[in-house]
Amino acid sequence: MSEKKKARISRREKALIRTKNKLSSPWATAISIIIAVLWTIPTVGLLVTSFRQNRLAISTSGWWTSLLPKNWSDFGLANYKTVLGGTYNLGAYLTNSFVITIPGVLIPISLALLAAYAFAWCDFPGKNILFIAVFSLQVVPVQVAMIPLLTQYVNWGINNTFWVIWLTHTIFGLPLAIFMLHNFMCDIPRELIEAARVDGAGDVQIFLKVVLPLMVPATASFAIFQFLWVWNDLLVALAFTGNTASTAPLTARLSDMVGSRGSAWYLLAPGAFIAMIVPVLVFLFLQRYFVRGMLAGAVKG
Amino acid sequence: MVIAILLFVAVVGLVLFLTNLPKHMPSWGVAATFLFPAIILICFGLIYPAIVTFKNSFYGRDGTQGVGWANYIQIFTEPQFLRVLLNSVLWTILVPLLSTAVGLIYSVVVDRTRFEKLAKTLIFLPMAISMVGASIIWKFVYDQRVGLLSAVYTWVAKLFGHTVRAPQWLMNAPLNTFLLIFVMIWIEAGYAMTVLSTAIKGIPEDLVEAARLDGLNAWQQFIYLTIPMIRPSIVVVITTVAMAGLKSFDIVRTMTAGNYDTSVIANEFYTQSFLNQNTGLGAALAVLMFIIVIPVVVFNVRQLRKSQDVR
């Protein structure tokens, strides 16, 4: 898309760009650089620290001093090895994060696709009111549901298992998922659905063979949302996992480490980057879908 | 995990199979079976618990003894909780205003420059980093001994001829609350920038050129053309980020755990409900969060109605 756009830049637009740049710099340049630096340097600092092996140096000198060539020999993977195994055992928590996230994304999306289809293409009494109710629920703070849910889970004896976390993420993700997927689904041309109906297809066939294939990009964009939300979640994790190596995700463990090991930067820095790497990669590769979902969720609402 | 997914696939398959069974299922029947799983979960997991929490907010510590409005009175009279409320107000106002301002300014200044894509990705990236990760990144910046902020502070002091030690940034109220709020701004600015940047690109070329021919300079264009044209998007961004600011939990929990006068409603809810085992007070805090959010819900429903009318 961007290439096509580039080709279509007319001379008039080029002139416009030139004028605009002339008008706005150098102030604009200065502002943009300041913001960009402020938004990037903190992460770079911690990343550099995560590779510094001299623990004494980490807790006494700024990370920028390690960039001097005479200190380069200090860099290595020792900190990562320390946190991944042994008593810190971040490897186990990393696995938990995956085990929590995959069903935590798949289940709500499938249920939401079904519900969104009903809202978009079926007629039934009270449809609008029900839809507005679902829409409103997405802004209800999850806190109002947590304690009674926990009581339920304890009564059923499934507390501190993955089941609880999957179920909770599904419940909390559903309102937004239904709302967003419904928005996308309404964009499918009515004629396509009608045509399939005329050909004698039932709703299930239409859902599976007409709607689902068209919904792949939209579903992907919501999936990234849900992925980031579940992977990065702390509240549900702290409330329902019991914070042990058998079920807790990375975020809970890290938050715990910050509390108990205040300034052990040689542990926290690599820990933070291990937790970050997966969502950042997903995000960088699928940025376009993510932006699409964001715009559909926000601007259409 | 595999069992969960298989079990779940079986459920969805069953729903589809049952819907397909009768030759001519009426439309409401299809809707009913398709909606069934989602509605059941929402009722069980959101609506019913919300009602219970509302009831609990009028009960004492363990939820067995009715105490009337006592929990609410406690929140609105004890200094500790007034501080929490004040902090939440600061979060809910400052985070949306400042992150929208940063996002707006940034998207205007990098618009159609050569490095636009890279520049935007840099600002956007914190959205992917978990709030826990972001908290660790910034806790490092705020570290008294090796943090960048401390280094800049002592360096500036030296310029003025003073030799000072950097303060314990996160223990100094009220400064610490603002330092925490900045972390949230750092995360949310990318969201504001992306939505607003898309809106700016939607402004018709002719208008921009007309404004230029009328002799408006960059600043005037921004005030008289850009801002009015993208007002709806600005409103959406501000309300969305305001809700995020109100619900903010991870940053406070990770950076200070609510100590040193930094707690907010969402964090206090966690502390009271899970750590202090004070269900009644926790419930009252949750209900408060809900009440604060209601105007936003009403506003958003109106927006939704409007956009449906257009469609």
Coordinates of C-alpha atoms in Angstrom, one line a residue, chain A:
Chain A
M1 CA 0.0 0.0 0.0
S2 CA 2.8 2.4 0.9
E3 CA 4.6 1.9 -2.4
K4 CA 1.5 2.7 -4.4
K5 CA 1.0 5.8 -2.3
K6 CA 4.6 6.9 -2.9
A7 CA 4.2 6.5 -6.6
R8 CA 1.1 8.6 -6.5
I9 CA 2.7 11.6 -4.8
S10 CA 2.2 14.4 -7.2
R11 CA 4.3 17.4 -7.8
R12 CA 1.8 19.5 -6.0
E13 CA 2.1 17.3 -2.9
K14 CA 5.9 17.4 -3.1
A15 CA 5.7 21.2 -3.1
L16 CA 3.4 21.0 -0.2
I17 CA 5.7 18.7 1.8
R18 CA 8.6 21.1 1.1
T19 CA 6.6 24.1 2.3
K20 CA 5.4 22.2 5.3
N21 CA 8.9 21.2 6.3
K22 CA 10.2 24.6 5.8
L23 CA 7.4 26.0 8.0
S24 CA 7.7 23.7 10.8
S25 CA 11.4 23.0 11.3
P26 CA 13.6 23.4 13.2
W27 CA 11.3 23.5 16.1
A28 CA 9.4 20.4 14.8
T29 CA 12.7 18.6 14.4
A30 CA 13.8 19.4 17.9
I31 CA 10.5 18.4 19.4
S32 CA 10.3 15.1 17.5
I33 CA 13.9 14.2 18.5
I34 CA 13.3 15.0 22.2
I35 CA 10.2 12.8 22.3
A36 CA 11.8 10.0 20.3
V37 CA 14.8 10.0 22.6
L38 CA 12.7 10.1 25.8
W39 CA 10.6 7.2 24.5
T40 CA 13.6 5.1 23.5
I41 CA 16.5 5.6 25.8
P42 CA 15.0 4.1 29.0
T43 CA 14.4 0.8 27.2
V44 CA 17.9 0.9 25.6
G45 CA 19.4 1.5 29.1
L46 CA 17.8 -1.5 30.6
L47 CA 18.7 -3.6 27.6
V48 CA 22.4 -2.7 27.8
T49 CA 22.3 -3.4 31.6
S50 CA 20.8 -6.9 31.0
F51 CA 24.1 -7.8 29.2
R52 CA 26.4 -6.4 31.8
Q53 CA 28.0 -9.2 33.8
N54 CA 29.8 -7.3 36.5
R55 CA 27.2 -7.1 39.3
L56 CA 29.1 -4.6 41.3
A57 CA 29.4 -2.2 38.4
I58 CA 25.7 -2.5 37.6
S59 CA 24.8 -1.3 41.1
T60 CA 27.3 1.5 41.3
S61 CA 27.7 3.0 37.8
G62 CA 25.3 4.2 35.2
W63 CA 24.7 1.9 32.2
W64 CA 26.1 4.5 29.8
T65 CA 29.6 4.1 31.3
S66 CA 29.6 0.5 30.1
L67 CA 29.5 1.7 26.5
L68 CA 33.1 2.9 26.7
P69 CA 35.3 0.6 24.6
K70 CA 37.4 -0.3 27.6
N71 CA 34.4 -1.8 29.3
W72 CA 33.1 -3.9 26.4
S73 CA 34.6 -7.1 27.7
D74 CA 32.0 -6.9 30.5
F75 CA 29.1 -7.8 28.2
G76 CA 27.8 -11.4 28.1
L77 CA 24.8 -13.7 28.6
A78 CA 25.5 -14.6 32.2
N79 CA 22.5 -12.7 33.7
Y80 CA 20.1 -14.4 31.3
K81 CA 21.5 -17.8 32.3
T82 CA 21.0 -16.9 36.0
V83 CA 17.4 -15.9 35.7
L84 CA 16.3 -18.7 33.3
G85 CA 17.3 -21.5 35.6
G86 CA 18.1 -22.0 39.3
T87 CA 16.0 -20.4 42.0
Y88 CA 14.6 -17.7 39.7
N89 CA 13.4 -20.3 37.2
L90 CA 11.9 -17.8 34.7
G91 CA 11.9 -20.5 32.1
A92 CA 9.0 -22.2 33.9
Y93 CA 7.1 -19.0 34.1
L94 CA 7.7 -18.3 30.4
T95 CA 6.1 -21.7 29.6
N96 CA 3.2 -20.8 31.8
S97 CA 2.7 -17.5 29.9
F98 CA 2.4 -19.5 26.7
V99 CA 0.1 -22.1 28.3
I100 CA -2.1 -19.3 29.6
T101 CA -2.1 -17.2 26.5
I102 CA -2.9 -19.6 23.7
P103 CA -6.3 -20.8 24.9
G104 CA -6.8 -17.4 26.4
V105 CA -6.8 -16.0 22.9
L106 CA -8.5 -18.9 20.9
I107 CA -11.5 -19.5 23.2
P108 CA -12.9 -15.9 23.5
I109 CA -12.3 -15.2 19.8
S110 CA -14.3 -18.3 18.7
L111 CA -17.1 -17.6 21.0
A112 CA -17.1 -14.0 20.1
L113 CA -17.2 -14.9 16.4
L114 CA -20.4 -16.9 16.9
A115 CA -22.0 -14.1 19.0
A116 CA -20.9 -11.4 16.5
Y117 CA -22.5 -13.3 13.7
A118 CA -25.8 -13.5 15.6
F119 CA -25.7 -9.8 16.2
A120 CA -24.7 -8.9 12.7
W121 CA -26.8 -11.2 10.5
C122 CA -29.7 -12.7 12.5
D123 CA -32.9 -11.0 13.4
F124 CA -34.3 -11.5 16.9
P125 CA -36.3 -9.4 19.3
G126 CA -34.3 -7.2 21.7
K127 CA -31.2 -7.4 19.5
N128 CA -30.2 -3.8 19.8
I129 CA -30.7 -3.6 23.6
L130 CA -28.7 -6.8 24.1
F131 CA -25.9 -5.5 21.9
I132 CA -25.7 -2.2 23.7
A133 CA -25.6 -4.2 27.0
V134 CA -22.6 -6.2 25.7
F135 CA -21.0 -3.0 24.4
S136 CA -21.4 -1.3 27.8
L137 CA -19.9 -4.3 29.7
Q138 CA -16.5 -3.8 28.0
V139 CA -15.9 -0.8 30.1
V140 CA -17.0 -2.3 33.4
P141 CA -13.9 -2.6 35.6
V142 CA -13.0 -6.2 36.0
Q143 CA -12.5 -5.5 39.7
V144 CA -16.2 -5.6 40.3
A145 CA -16.3 -9.2 39.3
M146 CA -13.1 -10.6 40.8
I147 CA -13.9 -11.5 44.4
P148 CA -17.2 -13.3 43.7
L149 CA -15.6 -15.2 40.8
L150 CA -12.8 -16.2 43.1
T151 CA -15.3 -17.4 45.7
Q152 CA -17.0 -19.5 43.0
Y153 CA -13.7 -21.0 41.8
V154 CA -12.8 -21.9 45.4
N155 CA -16.2 -23.5 45.9
W156 CA -15.7 -25.6 42.8
G157 CA -12.2 -26.6 43.9
I158 CA -10.5 -25.4 40.7
N159 CA -8.7 -22.5 42.2
N160 CA -5.0 -22.0 41.2
T161 CA -5.3 -24.1 38.1
F162 CA -5.0 -23.0 34.5
W163 CA -8.7 -23.6 34.0
V164 CA -9.5 -20.6 36.2
I165 CA -7.2 -18.3 34.2
W166 CA -8.5 -19.4 30.8
L167 CA -12.1 -19.0 32.0
T168 CA -11.4 -15.6 33.5
H169 CA -9.6 -14.2 30.5
T170 CA -12.3 -15.6 28.2
I171 CA -15.0 -13.8 30.3
F172 CA -13.2 -10.5 30.6
G173 CA -12.2 -10.5 26.9
L174 CA -15.7 -11.4 25.5
P175 CA -17.4 -8.0 25.5
L176 CA -14.7 -6.2 23.6
A177 CA -14.2 -9.2 21.3
I178 CA -17.9 -9.4 20.4
F179 CA -18.1 -5.6 19.9
M180 CA -15.0 -5.4 17.6
L181 CA -15.7 -8.5 15.6
H182 CA -19.3 -7.3 15.1
N183 CA -18.0 -4.0 13.7
F184 CA -15.8 -5.8 11.2
M185 CA -18.6 -8.3 10.4
C186 CA -21.0 -5.5 9.5
D187 CA -18.6 -4.5 6.8
I188 CA -19.3 -7.7 4.8
P189 CA -21.6 -6.9 1.9
R190 CA -25.2 -8.0 2.6
E191 CA -25.5 -9.3 -1.0
L192 CA -22.9 -12.0 -0.3
I193 CA -25.0 -13.3 2.6
E194 CA -28.2 -13.0 0.7
A195 CA -26.8 -14.8 -2.3
A196 CA -25.6 -17.7 -0.2
R197 CA -29.1 -17.9 1.4
V198 CA -30.7 -18.0 -2.0
D199 CA -28.4 -20.9 -2.9
G200 CA -29.9 -22.7 0.0
A201 CA -27.1 -22.4 2.5
G202 CA -28.1 -22.4 6.2
D203 CA -26.7 -20.1 8.8
V204 CA -24.0 -22.6 9.8
Q205 CA -22.8 -23.0 6.2
I206 CA -22.8 -19.2 5.7
F207 CA -20.9 -18.7 9.0
L208 CA -18.3 -21.3 8.1
K209 CA -17.9 -20.9 4.4
V210 CA -18.8 -17.2 3.7
V211 CA -18.2 -15.2 6.8
L212 CA -15.2 -16.9 8.5
P213 CA -12.8 -16.7 5.5
L214 CA -13.7 -13.0 5.0
M215 CA -13.1 -12.4 8.7
V216 CA -9.5 -13.8 8.8
P217 CA -7.8 -10.4 8.8
A218 CA -10.2 -8.9 11.3
T219 CA -9.9 -11.9 13.5
A220 CA -6.1 -11.6 13.3
S221 CA -6.2 -8.0 14.4
F222 CA -8.3 -8.7 17.4
A223 CA -6.2 -11.8 18.2
I224 CA -3.2 -9.6 18.6
F225 CA -5.1 -7.4 21.0
Q226 CA -6.2 -10.2 23.1
F227 CA -2.7 -11.8 22.9
L228 CA -1.1 -8.6 24.2
W229 CA -3.7 -8.2 26.9
V230 CA -3.5 -11.8 28.2
W231 CA 0.3 -12.0 27.9
N232 CA 0.9 -8.7 29.7
D233 CA -1.9 -9.1 32.3
L234 CA -0.9 -8.8 35.9
L235 CA -4.2 -8.4 37.9
V236 CA -5.8 -11.6 36.8
A237 CA -2.6 -13.5 37.3
L238 CA -2.0 -12.2 40.8
A239 CA -5.6 -12.8 41.8
F240 CA -6.1 -16.3 40.4
T241 CA -2.8 -18.1 40.0
G242 CA -1.5 -18.3 43.5
N243 CA 1.8 -17.0 42.2
T244 CA 3.6 -20.3 42.0
A245 CA 5.9 -21.8 39.4
S246 CA 3.2 -24.3 38.4
T247 CA 0.6 -21.7 37.1
A248 CA 1.8 -18.1 37.4
P249 CA 2.9 -16.2 34.2
L250 CA 6.1 -14.1 33.8
T251 CA 4.5 -10.8 34.7
A252 CA 3.4 -12.0 38.1
R253 CA 6.9 -13.4 38.9
L254 CA 8.6 -10.3 37.7
S255 CA 6.4 -8.0 39.7
D256 CA 7.2 -10.2 42.7
M257 CA 10.9 -10.0 42.0
V258 CA 10.8 -6.2 41.9
G259 CA 9.2 -6.2 45.3
S260 CA 11.5 -8.6 47.0
R261 CA 14.7 -7.9 45.2
G262 CA 14.4 -4.1 44.8
S263 CA 17.4 -3.1 42.9
A264 CA 18.9 -6.4 41.8
W265 CA 19.2 -5.0 38.3
Y266 CA 21.3 -7.9 37.0
L267 CA 18.2 -10.1 37.6
L268 CA 15.4 -7.6 36.8
A269 CA 16.9 -6.4 33.5
P270 CA 17.1 -9.7 31.7
G271 CA 13.9 -10.8 33.3
A272 CA 12.1 -7.8 31.9
F273 CA 13.5 -8.5 28.4
I274 CA 12.6 -12.2 28.5
A275 CA 9.0 -11.2 29.3
M276 CA 9.0 -8.5 26.6
I277 CA 10.5 -10.4 23.6
V278 CA 7.5 -12.4 22.6
P279 CA 4.9 -9.5 22.6
V280 CA 7.4 -7.1 21.0
L281 CA 8.1 -9.6 18.1
V282 CA 4.4 -10.3 17.6
F283 CA 3.7 -6.6 17.6
L284 CA 6.5 -5.6 15.2
F285 CA 5.6 -8.3 12.7
L286 CA 1.8 -7.8 12.9
Q287 CA 1.8 -4.0 13.5
R288 CA -0.5 -3.4 10.6
Y289 CA -3.2 -5.7 11.9
F290 CA -2.9 -4.2 15.3
V291 CA -3.3 -0.7 14.1
R292 CA -6.3 -1.8 12.1
G293 CA -8.0 -3.3 15.1
M294 CA -7.2 -0.3 17.2
L295 CA -8.8 2.0 14.7
A296 CA -11.9 -0.2 14.3
G297 CA -12.3 -0.4 18.1
A298 CA -11.8 3.2 18.9
V299 CA -12.8 5.3 15.9
K300 CA -16.0 3.4 15.0
G301 CA -17.1 3.3 18.6

